[in-house]
Amino acid sequence: MKRILGLVLVVLTLCSACQRQEKKVAEKKGQYKYILLVKSQGKYGYCDRNGTLVTPIQYEHASLFSEGLAAVRQNGKDGYVDQNGNMAIAPHFDAASVFREGKAAVLNGNRWSYIDRNGKQLTESRFLFTLAFTEGLSSVVVVEKDGYKAGYIGPDGNFVITPRFYDASFFSEGMAAVRMGKQHGYIDKSGQMIIAPQFYEAGPFKDGLARVKVNGKYGIVGFVDKKGTMAIPAQYENATNFNEGIAAVKKGDKWWLIDTKGNQVTNRTFDSPTIFTEGLAPIMENKKVGYMDKQGNMVIEPKYDAGSIFVQGLAPVKVGEKCGYIDTKGKMVIKPEYDWDQRSIDQYTAYYTTIGR
């Protein structure tokens, strides 16, 4: 079943099952340290923002830290480690997702359920597909008499919005994209259809606007506001979601940057899209990556083989085949001694530009 933003959970979920674990987790919201996922010689571990290892590099696969816990795989099963490197929830799941709003989706056999941060099961194992909780709700897929249908559950696992959609994305800024038949529209948190299904594709609302595609698979892209008005006319071949008030849009073989009014931010064009976080965006020049500010000035010279977004003042960069981290001044804070793992970088970028901030 096609999912609007399946990538989010694909890259944030491990392919690995879960026994109730009563060990209490001490961290509280707002007290989490920033822990980085690293890879070396085919194994995963974690270091802090100074480069000091928090856990040994020993896991078969691993996810990002979210709300003080990270999913890791040992001997083909998934569990969770805390920020001190302790196994907080024993590895017995077939797959495990990141924590959001105190809950994570875990797989037992071929059905998903939700657990809390102590490993206690909160719902039955009955869902075919799940998304992370956002704004108090989570999209889930169940089997109905007329086939697979998506709806939304609340924290207690009961349906708040009955499963009647062919597809349902996560809530962002009070609205979520859903598919009825072959078209996407938007609902509010009561389940009321606010913007009628009319789009071939529909992204999440960011900065008050949502990226939509009209006229089918090979159609054009624009941005709608929360009343369904095409605030930025559909005229682009492709576009990113807005982030920090800027989106990348494609015309011909070049990408441009626009603001929420549809105005060009800079006269510069780019060969590929980029995303602003913390006021900076990775840009490739002459086959090297540097970082540009919102005025189009290159503030960190392009000298890296690859690079991703800034999160809490750090960005991963590639030097040769190794991964290190720089700060917003371009200083190498963590030396490039870990493997550059594109799966981890994609996971990092997808999470922090969709639901992770």
mmCIF file of C-alpha atoms in Angstrom:
data_model
loop_
_atom_site.group_PDB
_atom_site.id
_atom_site.type_symbol
_atom_site.label_atom_id
_atom_site.label_comp_id
_atom_site.label_asym_id
_atom_site.label_seq_id
_atom_site.Cartn_x
_atom_site.Cartn_y
_atom_site.Cartn_z
ATOM 1 C CA MET A 1 0.000 0.000 0.000
ATOM 2 C CA LYS A 2 1.490 3.303 -1.070
ATOM 3 C CA ARG A 3 2.198 5.669 1.808
ATOM 4 C CA ILE A 4 2.465 9.451 1.552
ATOM 5 C CA LEU A 5 5.480 9.696 3.776
ATOM 6 C CA GLY A 6 6.430 6.068 4.210
ATOM 7 C CA LEU A 7 10.052 7.125 3.892
ATOM 8 C CA VAL A 8 9.937 8.608 7.361
ATOM 9 C CA LEU A 9 9.332 5.262 8.999
ATOM 10 C CA VAL A 10 11.252 3.256 6.430
ATOM 11 C CA VAL A 11 14.421 5.085 7.332
ATOM 12 C CA LEU A 12 13.579 5.317 11.019
ATOM 13 C CA THR A 13 12.525 1.710 11.514
ATOM 14 C CA LEU A 14 14.838 -1.250 11.919
ATOM 15 C CA CYS A 15 14.085 -4.597 10.290
ATOM 16 C CA SER A 16 14.421 -6.549 13.253
ATOM 17 C CA ALA A 17 10.603 -7.937 18.425
ATOM 18 C CA CYS A 18 9.564 -6.856 22.236
ATOM 19 C CA GLN A 19 9.258 -8.233 25.642
ATOM 20 C CA ARG A 20 7.863 -6.033 28.389
ATOM 21 C CA GLN A 21 10.693 -4.466 30.326
ATOM 22 C CA GLU A 22 9.969 -2.739 33.629
ATOM 23 C CA LYS A 23 13.237 -0.864 33.851
ATOM 24 C CA LYS A 24 12.430 2.833 34.338
ATOM 25 C CA VAL A 25 13.953 5.469 32.105
ATOM 26 C CA ALA A 26 15.083 8.536 34.023
ATOM 27 C CA GLU A 27 15.307 11.203 31.309
ATOM 28 C CA LYS A 28 12.446 13.640 30.989
ATOM 29 C CA LYS A 29 11.388 15.708 28.037
ATOM 30 C CA GLY A 30 13.671 18.687 27.583
ATOM 31 C CA GLN A 31 16.593 16.994 29.368
ATOM 32 C CA TYR A 32 17.865 14.859 26.524
ATOM 33 C CA LYS A 33 21.456 15.096 25.391
ATOM 34 C CA TYR A 34 22.273 15.289 21.705
ATOM 35 C CA ILE A 35 23.704 11.873 20.829
ATOM 36 C CA LEU A 36 25.004 11.066 17.347
ATOM 37 C CA LEU A 37 24.698 7.800 15.441
ATOM 38 C CA VAL A 38 28.048 6.623 14.049
ATOM 39 C CA LYS A 39 29.259 3.646 12.032
ATOM 40 C CA SER A 40 32.593 1.875 11.753
ATOM 41 C CA GLN A 41 33.519 -1.400 10.072
ATOM 42 C CA GLY A 42 29.906 -2.337 9.434
ATOM 43 C CA LYS A 43 28.700 -1.777 13.005
ATOM 44 C CA TYR A 44 26.823 1.089 14.681
ATOM 45 C CA GLY A 45 27.267 2.948 17.936
ATOM 46 C CA TYR A 46 26.796 6.406 19.432
ATOM 47 C CA CYS A 47 28.974 9.329 20.446
ATOM 48 C CA ASP A 48 28.262 12.624 22.167
ATOM 49 C CA ARG A 49 28.761 16.047 20.572
ATOM 50 C CA ASN A 50 32.421 16.029 21.649
ATOM 51 C CA GLY A 51 33.078 12.767 19.823
ATOM 52 C CA THR A 52 33.280 10.619 22.951
ATOM 53 C CA LEU A 53 31.687 7.197 22.496
ATOM 54 C CA VAL A 54 28.547 6.675 24.576
ATOM 55 C CA THR A 55 28.146 3.053 23.497
ATOM 56 C CA PRO A 56 30.568 0.634 21.891
ATOM 57 C CA ILE A 57 30.278 0.366 18.120
ATOM 58 C CA GLN A 58 28.631 -3.055 18.185
ATOM 59 C CA TYR A 59 25.076 -2.975 16.813
ATOM 60 C CA GLU A 60 23.934 -4.574 13.570
ATOM 61 C CA HIS A 61 21.691 -1.599 12.847
ATOM 62 C CA ALA A 62 20.613 1.434 14.806
ATOM 63 C CA SER A 63 18.282 4.442 14.655
ATOM 64 C CA LEU A 64 18.663 8.030 15.741
ATOM 65 C CA PHE A 65 18.072 8.978 19.356
ATOM 66 C CA SER A 66 14.633 10.422 20.000
ATOM 67 C CA GLU A 67 13.268 11.313 23.432
ATOM 68 C CA GLY A 68 16.269 9.756 25.132
ATOM 69 C CA LEU A 69 16.077 6.327 23.494
ATOM 70 C CA ALA A 70 17.343 4.737 20.286
ATOM 71 C CA ALA A 71 16.380 1.481 18.602
ATOM 72 C CA VAL A 72 19.285 -0.931 18.117
ATOM 73 C CA ARG A 73 19.581 -4.444 16.745
ATOM 74 C CA GLN A 74 21.436 -7.302 18.374
ATOM 75 C CA ASN A 75 21.326 -10.883 17.100
ATOM 76 C CA GLY A 76 18.560 -9.985 14.654
ATOM 77 C CA LYS A 77 16.225 -8.454 17.245
ATOM 78 C CA ASP A 78 15.490 -4.848 18.172
ATOM 79 C CA GLY A 79 15.485 -3.141 21.541
ATOM 80 C CA TYR A 80 16.303 0.308 22.899
ATOM 81 C CA VAL A 81 19.369 1.832 24.524
ATOM 82 C CA ASP A 82 19.339 4.946 26.685
ATOM 83 C CA GLN A 83 21.728 7.877 26.474
ATOM 84 C CA ASN A 84 24.126 6.278 28.933
ATOM 85 C CA GLY A 85 24.502 3.250 26.680
ATOM 86 C CA ASN A 86 22.366 0.949 28.848
ATOM 87 C CA MET A 87 19.884 -1.456 27.259
ATOM 88 C CA ALA A 88 16.661 0.121 28.524
ATOM 89 C CA ILE A 89 14.265 -2.192 26.655
ATOM 90 C CA ALA A 90 15.517 -5.676 25.859
ATOM 91 C CA PRO A 91 15.925 -6.612 22.162
ATOM 92 C CA HIS A 92 12.960 -8.894 21.393
ATOM 93 C CA PHE A 93 11.121 -7.010 18.636
ATOM 94 C CA ASP A 94 11.046 -7.882 14.977
ATOM 95 C CA ALA A 95 11.242 -4.157 14.211
ATOM 96 C CA ALA A 96 11.186 -0.948 16.206
ATOM 97 C CA SER A 97 10.633 2.716 15.337
ATOM 98 C CA VAL A 98 11.721 5.954 16.983
ATOM 99 C CA PHE A 99 9.931 7.332 20.045
ATOM 100 C CA ARG A 100 7.591 10.287 19.571
ATOM 101 C CA GLU A 101 5.390 11.750 22.287
ATOM 102 C CA GLY A 102 6.426 8.946 24.641
ATOM 103 C CA LYS A 103 5.417 6.100 22.328
ATOM 104 C CA ALA A 104 7.086 3.921 19.708
ATOM 105 C CA ALA A 105 5.703 1.441 17.199
ATOM 106 C CA VAL A 106 7.104 -2.090 17.433
ATOM 107 C CA LEU A 107 6.566 -5.170 15.301
ATOM 108 C CA ASN A 108 5.719 -8.651 16.588
ATOM 109 C CA GLY A 109 5.303 -11.079 13.704
ATOM 110 C CA ASN A 110 3.360 -9.216 11.037
ATOM 111 C CA ARG A 111 1.481 -6.730 13.225
ATOM 112 C CA TRP A 112 2.497 -3.464 14.865
ATOM 113 C CA SER A 113 1.633 -2.156 18.313
ATOM 114 C CA TYR A 114 2.796 0.736 20.498
ATOM 115 C CA ILE A 115 4.894 0.674 23.654
ATOM 116 C CA ASP A 116 5.810 3.341 26.204
ATOM 117 C CA ARG A 117 9.338 4.312 27.207
ATOM 118 C CA ASN A 118 9.472 1.537 29.816
ATOM 119 C CA GLY A 119 8.627 -1.158 27.238
ATOM 120 C CA LYS A 120 5.016 -1.556 28.408
ATOM 121 C CA GLN A 121 2.651 -2.466 25.587
ATOM 122 C CA LEU A 122 -0.014 0.222 25.150
ATOM 123 C CA THR A 123 -2.067 -1.271 22.316
ATOM 124 C CA GLU A 124 -2.833 -4.653 20.824
ATOM 125 C CA SER A 125 -0.624 -5.926 18.013
ATOM 126 C CA ARG A 126 -3.174 -5.268 15.281
ATOM 127 C CA PHE A 127 -1.856 -2.626 12.904
ATOM 128 C CA LEU A 128 -0.497 -3.394 9.444
ATOM 129 C CA PHE A 129 1.340 -0.083 9.205
ATOM 130 C CA THR A 130 1.983 2.813 11.542
ATOM 131 C CA LEU A 131 3.416 6.307 11.601
ATOM 132 C CA ALA A 132 4.916 8.132 14.543
ATOM 133 C CA PHE A 133 2.692 10.109 16.908
ATOM 134 C CA THR A 134 2.528 13.806 16.066
ATOM 135 C CA GLU A 135 0.236 16.349 17.695
ATOM 136 C CA GLY A 136 -1.370 13.601 19.794
ATOM 137 C CA LEU A 137 -2.418 11.310 16.942
ATOM 138 C CA SER A 138 -0.913 8.529 14.861
ATOM 139 C CA SER A 139 -1.905 7.197 11.464
ATOM 140 C CA VAL A 140 -2.411 3.409 11.410
ATOM 141 C CA VAL A 141 -3.594 0.911 8.814
ATOM 142 C CA VAL A 142 -6.028 -1.913 9.655
ATOM 143 C CA VAL A 143 -7.950 -4.522 7.672
ATOM 144 C CA GLU A 144 -11.598 -3.562 7.117
ATOM 145 C CA LYS A 145 -14.339 -5.467 5.264
ATOM 146 C CA ASP A 146 -13.580 -3.536 2.097
ATOM 147 C CA GLY A 147 -9.786 -3.827 2.359
ATOM 148 C CA TYR A 148 -6.952 -1.880 3.946
ATOM 149 C CA LYS A 149 -7.972 1.435 5.489
ATOM 150 C CA ALA A 150 -6.086 4.122 7.398
ATOM 151 C CA GLY A 151 -7.314 6.128 10.360
ATOM 152 C CA TYR A 152 -5.912 7.824 13.457
ATOM 153 C CA ILE A 153 -5.562 6.612 17.027
ATOM 154 C CA GLY A 154 -5.037 8.634 20.187
ATOM 155 C CA PRO A 155 -2.578 7.910 23.029
ATOM 156 C CA ASP A 156 -4.874 5.205 24.475
ATOM 157 C CA GLY A 157 -4.829 3.262 21.190
ATOM 158 C CA ASN A 158 -8.498 3.918 20.402
ATOM 159 C CA PHE A 159 -9.558 5.377 17.087
ATOM 160 C CA VAL A 160 -10.146 9.119 17.176
ATOM 161 C CA ILE A 161 -10.667 9.276 13.405
ATOM 162 C CA THR A 162 -12.227 6.107 11.998
ATOM 163 C CA PRO A 163 -10.246 4.185 9.367
ATOM 164 C CA ARG A 164 -11.757 5.190 6.053
ATOM 165 C CA PHE A 165 -8.850 6.532 4.024
ATOM 166 C CA TYR A 166 -6.728 4.779 1.444
ATOM 167 C CA ASP A 167 -3.726 6.631 2.782
ATOM 168 C CA ALA A 168 -3.100 8.954 5.725
ATOM 169 C CA SER A 169 -0.014 10.962 6.628
ATOM 170 C CA PHE A 170 1.074 12.494 9.933
ATOM 171 C CA PHE A 171 -0.407 15.660 11.415
ATOM 172 C CA SER A 172 1.543 18.861 10.980
ATOM 173 C CA GLU A 173 0.276 22.317 11.943
ATOM 174 C CA GLY A 174 -3.122 20.831 12.775
ATOM 175 C CA MET A 175 -3.763 19.165 9.422
ATOM 176 C CA ALA A 176 -2.941 15.864 7.723
ATOM 177 C CA ALA A 177 -2.971 14.729 4.108
ATOM 178 C CA VAL A 178 -5.282 11.790 3.347
ATOM 179 C CA ARG A 179 -6.211 9.942 0.176
ATOM 180 C CA MET A 180 -9.750 9.173 -0.932
ATOM 181 C CA GLY A 181 -9.835 7.174 -4.149
ATOM 182 C CA LYS A 182 -6.950 8.455 -6.258
ATOM 183 C CA GLN A 183 -6.858 12.003 -4.887
ATOM 184 C CA HIS A 184 -5.408 13.588 -1.761
ATOM 185 C CA GLY A 185 -6.962 16.226 0.448
ATOM 186 C CA TYR A 186 -6.539 17.468 4.021
ATOM 187 C CA ILE A 187 -8.395 16.822 7.264
ATOM 188 C CA ASP A 188 -8.275 18.512 10.654
ATOM 189 C CA LYS A 189 -7.857 16.672 13.970
ATOM 190 C CA SER A 190 -11.597 16.006 14.240
ATOM 191 C CA GLY A 191 -11.456 14.115 10.937
ATOM 192 C CA GLN A 192 -13.358 16.794 9.021
ATOM 193 C CA MET A 193 -12.273 17.208 5.404
ATOM 194 C CA ILE A 194 -10.999 20.804 5.229
ATOM 195 C CA ILE A 195 -9.485 20.707 1.742
ATOM 196 C CA ALA A 196 -11.325 18.402 -0.669
ATOM 197 C CA PRO A 197 -9.375 15.575 -2.338
ATOM 198 C CA GLN A 198 -8.019 17.021 -5.573
ATOM 199 C CA PHE A 199 -4.268 16.505 -5.584
ATOM 200 C CA TYR A 200 -2.150 13.705 -7.010
ATOM 201 C CA GLU A 201 0.363 14.255 -4.186
ATOM 202 C CA ALA A 202 0.062 16.208 -0.941
ATOM 203 C CA GLY A 203 2.834 16.953 1.542
ATOM 204 C CA PRO A 204 2.729 18.122 5.159
ATOM 205 C CA PHE A 205 2.043 21.720 6.129
ATOM 206 C CA LYS A 206 5.228 23.600 6.932
ATOM 207 C CA ASP A 207 5.328 27.355 7.509
ATOM 208 C CA GLY A 208 1.596 27.485 6.728
ATOM 209 C CA LEU A 209 1.926 25.956 3.259
ATOM 210 C CA ALA A 210 1.834 22.436 1.826
ATOM 211 C CA ARG A 211 3.469 21.144 -1.318
ATOM 212 C CA VAL A 212 0.927 19.600 -3.738
ATOM 213 C CA LYS A 213 1.056 18.098 -7.222
ATOM 214 C CA VAL A 214 -1.803 18.487 -9.705
ATOM 215 C CA ASN A 215 -2.566 16.929 -13.098
ATOM 216 C CA GLY A 216 -1.343 13.447 -12.304
ATOM 217 C CA LYS A 217 2.004 11.693 -12.007
ATOM 218 C CA TYR A 218 3.704 13.929 -14.549
ATOM 219 C CA GLY A 219 1.937 17.083 -13.419
ATOM 220 C CA ILE A 220 3.169 20.299 -11.834
ATOM 221 C CA VAL A 221 3.805 21.336 -8.260
ATOM 222 C CA GLY A 222 2.653 24.333 -6.206
ATOM 223 C CA PHE A 223 1.775 25.193 -2.600
ATOM 224 C CA VAL A 224 -1.635 25.527 -0.926
ATOM 225 C CA ASP A 225 -2.591 27.349 2.257
ATOM 226 C CA LYS A 226 -4.848 25.918 4.951
ATOM 227 C CA LYS A 227 -7.986 27.128 3.168
ATOM 228 C CA GLY A 228 -7.036 25.157 0.074
ATOM 229 C CA THR A 229 -6.117 28.244 -1.940
ATOM 230 C CA MET A 230 -3.144 27.784 -4.281
ATOM 231 C CA ALA A 231 -0.980 30.382 -2.545
ATOM 232 C CA ILE A 232 1.978 29.706 -4.830
ATOM 233 C CA PRO A 233 0.686 28.620 -8.245
ATOM 234 C CA ALA A 234 1.444 25.138 -9.559
ATOM 235 C CA GLN A 235 4.226 25.827 -12.035
ATOM 236 C CA TYR A 236 7.179 23.766 -10.908
ATOM 237 C CA GLU A 237 8.422 20.376 -12.014
ATOM 238 C CA ASN A 238 9.307 19.519 -8.444
ATOM 239 C CA ALA A 239 9.724 21.140 -5.039
ATOM 240 C CA THR A 240 10.728 20.462 -1.453
ATOM 241 C CA ASN A 241 8.601 21.247 1.579
ATOM 242 C CA PHE A 242 9.174 24.615 3.218
ATOM 243 C CA ASN A 243 11.676 24.702 6.042
ATOM 244 C CA GLU A 244 12.558 27.909 7.887
ATOM 245 C CA GLY A 245 10.485 29.860 5.381
ATOM 246 C CA ILE A 246 12.341 28.640 2.292
ATOM 247 C CA ALA A 247 11.610 25.901 -0.256
ATOM 248 C CA ALA A 248 13.611 24.667 -3.242
ATOM 249 C CA VAL A 249 11.694 24.517 -6.534
ATOM 250 C CA LYS A 250 12.698 23.081 -9.899
ATOM 251 C CA LYS A 251 12.220 24.653 -13.309
ATOM 252 C CA GLY A 252 13.931 23.039 -16.261
ATOM 253 C CA ASP A 253 17.165 21.473 -15.107
ATOM 254 C CA LYS A 254 17.810 23.984 -12.295
ATOM 255 C CA TRP A 255 16.593 24.514 -8.746
ATOM 256 C CA TRP A 256 15.688 27.899 -7.246
ATOM 257 C CA LEU A 257 14.965 29.015 -3.688
ATOM 258 C CA ILE A 258 11.679 30.780 -2.888
ATOM 259 C CA ASP A 259 10.049 32.258 0.206
ATOM 260 C CA THR A 260 6.472 31.683 1.381
ATOM 261 C CA LYS A 261 5.239 34.428 -0.968
ATOM 262 C CA GLY A 262 6.739 32.661 -3.967
ATOM 263 C CA ASN A 263 9.504 35.224 -4.385
ATOM 264 C CA GLN A 264 13.038 34.162 -5.262
ATOM 265 C CA VAL A 265 15.333 34.372 -2.271
ATOM 266 C CA THR A 266 18.501 34.598 -4.351
ATOM 267 C CA ASN A 267 19.364 34.798 -8.034
ATOM 268 C CA ARG A 268 21.569 31.753 -7.677
ATOM 269 C CA THR A 269 20.473 28.484 -9.236
ATOM 270 C CA PHE A 270 21.461 24.993 -8.145
ATOM 271 C CA ASP A 271 21.875 21.558 -9.677
ATOM 272 C CA SER A 272 20.067 19.848 -6.791
ATOM 273 C CA PRO A 273 17.636 20.841 -4.020
ATOM 274 C CA THR A 274 18.723 21.848 -0.546
ATOM 275 C CA ILE A 275 17.141 22.471 2.861
ATOM 276 C CA PHE A 276 17.756 25.280 5.357
ATOM 277 C CA THR A 277 18.154 24.491 9.032
ATOM 278 C CA GLU A 278 19.574 26.844 11.643
ATOM 279 C CA GLY A 279 19.972 29.454 8.914
ATOM 280 C CA LEU A 280 22.312 27.407 6.731
ATOM 281 C CA ALA A 281 21.936 25.018 3.795
ATOM 282 C CA PRO A 282 24.426 22.593 2.205
ATOM 283 C CA ILE A 283 25.312 23.642 -1.347
ATOM 284 C CA MET A 284 27.495 21.918 -3.932
ATOM 285 C CA GLU A 285 29.957 23.999 -5.926
ATOM 286 C CA ASN A 286 32.534 22.466 -8.247
ATOM 287 C CA LYS A 287 31.731 19.018 -6.885
ATOM 288 C CA LYS A 288 32.385 20.076 -3.287
ATOM 289 C CA VAL A 289 29.875 20.910 -0.532
ATOM 290 C CA GLY A 290 29.834 24.079 1.542
ATOM 291 C CA TYR A 291 27.124 25.963 3.436
ATOM 292 C CA MET A 292 25.156 29.024 2.349
ATOM 293 C CA ASP A 293 23.127 31.508 4.367
ATOM 294 C CA LYS A 294 19.680 32.795 3.369
ATOM 295 C CA GLN A 295 21.173 35.780 1.557
ATOM 296 C CA GLY A 296 23.029 33.459 -0.801
ATOM 297 C CA ASN A 297 26.439 33.972 0.802
ATOM 298 C CA MET A 298 28.715 30.947 1.097
ATOM 299 C CA VAL A 299 29.697 31.128 4.763
ATOM 300 C CA ILE A 300 31.460 27.758 4.983
ATOM 301 C CA GLU A 301 33.669 27.175 1.975
ATOM 302 C CA PRO A 302 32.861 24.203 -0.273
ATOM 303 C CA LYS A 303 35.540 21.635 0.514
ATOM 304 C CA TYR A 304 33.615 18.546 1.617
ATOM 305 C CA ASP A 305 32.713 15.546 -0.523
ATOM 306 C CA ALA A 306 29.177 15.566 0.911
ATOM 307 C CA GLY A 307 27.254 17.179 3.742
ATOM 308 C CA SER A 308 23.855 17.269 5.419
ATOM 309 C CA ILE A 309 21.814 19.689 7.531
ATOM 310 C CA PHE A 310 22.676 21.348 10.832
ATOM 311 C CA VAL A 311 20.984 20.035 13.989
ATOM 312 C CA GLN A 312 21.794 21.588 17.368
ATOM 313 C CA GLY A 313 24.763 23.362 15.850
ATOM 314 C CA LEU A 314 26.403 20.365 14.183
ATOM 315 C CA ALA A 315 26.305 18.983 10.631
ATOM 316 C CA PRO A 316 27.767 15.743 9.264
ATOM 317 C CA VAL A 317 30.288 16.176 6.442
ATOM 318 C CA LYS A 318 32.126 13.703 4.284
ATOM 319 C CA VAL A 319 35.893 13.826 3.929
ATOM 320 C CA GLY A 320 37.050 11.111 1.558
ATOM 321 C CA GLU A 321 34.958 8.162 2.718
ATOM 322 C CA LYS A 322 34.806 9.255 6.349
ATOM 323 C CA CYS A 323 32.209 11.205 8.343
ATOM 324 C CA GLY A 324 32.946 14.024 10.746
ATOM 325 C CA TYR A 325 30.914 16.904 12.193
ATOM 326 C CA ILE A 326 31.398 20.646 11.817
ATOM 327 C CA ASP A 327 29.864 23.537 13.730
ATOM 328 C CA THR A 328 28.128 26.545 12.162
ATOM 329 C CA LYS A 329 31.480 28.351 11.857
ATOM 330 C CA GLY A 330 32.942 25.489 9.836
ATOM 331 C CA LYS A 331 35.163 24.186 12.631
ATOM 332 C CA MET A 332 35.647 20.398 12.601
ATOM 333 C CA VAL A 333 34.269 19.435 16.034
ATOM 334 C CA ILE A 334 34.301 15.664 15.553
ATOM 335 C CA LYS A 335 37.153 14.419 13.385
ATOM 336 C CA PRO A 336 36.232 12.451 10.235
ATOM 337 C CA GLU A 337 37.040 8.998 11.573
ATOM 338 C CA TYR A 338 33.696 7.231 11.207
ATOM 339 C CA ASP A 339 32.274 5.638 8.051
ATOM 340 C CA TRP A 340 30.080 7.802 5.839
ATOM 341 C CA ASP A 341 26.846 5.792 5.849
ATOM 342 C CA GLN A 342 24.266 7.150 3.426
ATOM 343 C CA ARG A 343 21.433 5.229 5.113
ATOM 344 C CA SER A 344 22.152 6.998 8.399
ATOM 345 C CA ILE A 345 22.494 10.381 6.709
ATOM 346 C CA ASP A 346 19.165 9.919 4.893
ATOM 347 C CA GLN A 347 17.561 8.889 8.177
ATOM 348 C CA TYR A 348 18.999 11.947 9.908
ATOM 349 C CA THR A 349 17.863 14.343 7.193
ATOM 350 C CA ALA A 350 14.351 12.884 6.816
ATOM 351 C CA TYR A 351 13.697 12.857 10.553
ATOM 352 C CA TYR A 352 14.903 16.345 11.398
ATOM 353 C CA THR A 353 13.169 17.998 8.424
ATOM 354 C CA THR A 354 9.794 16.310 8.957
ATOM 355 C CA ILE A 355 8.816 15.340 12.496
ATOM 356 C CA GLY A 356 11.976 15.567 14.589
ATOM 357 C CA ARG A 357 12.194 19.225 15.546
#
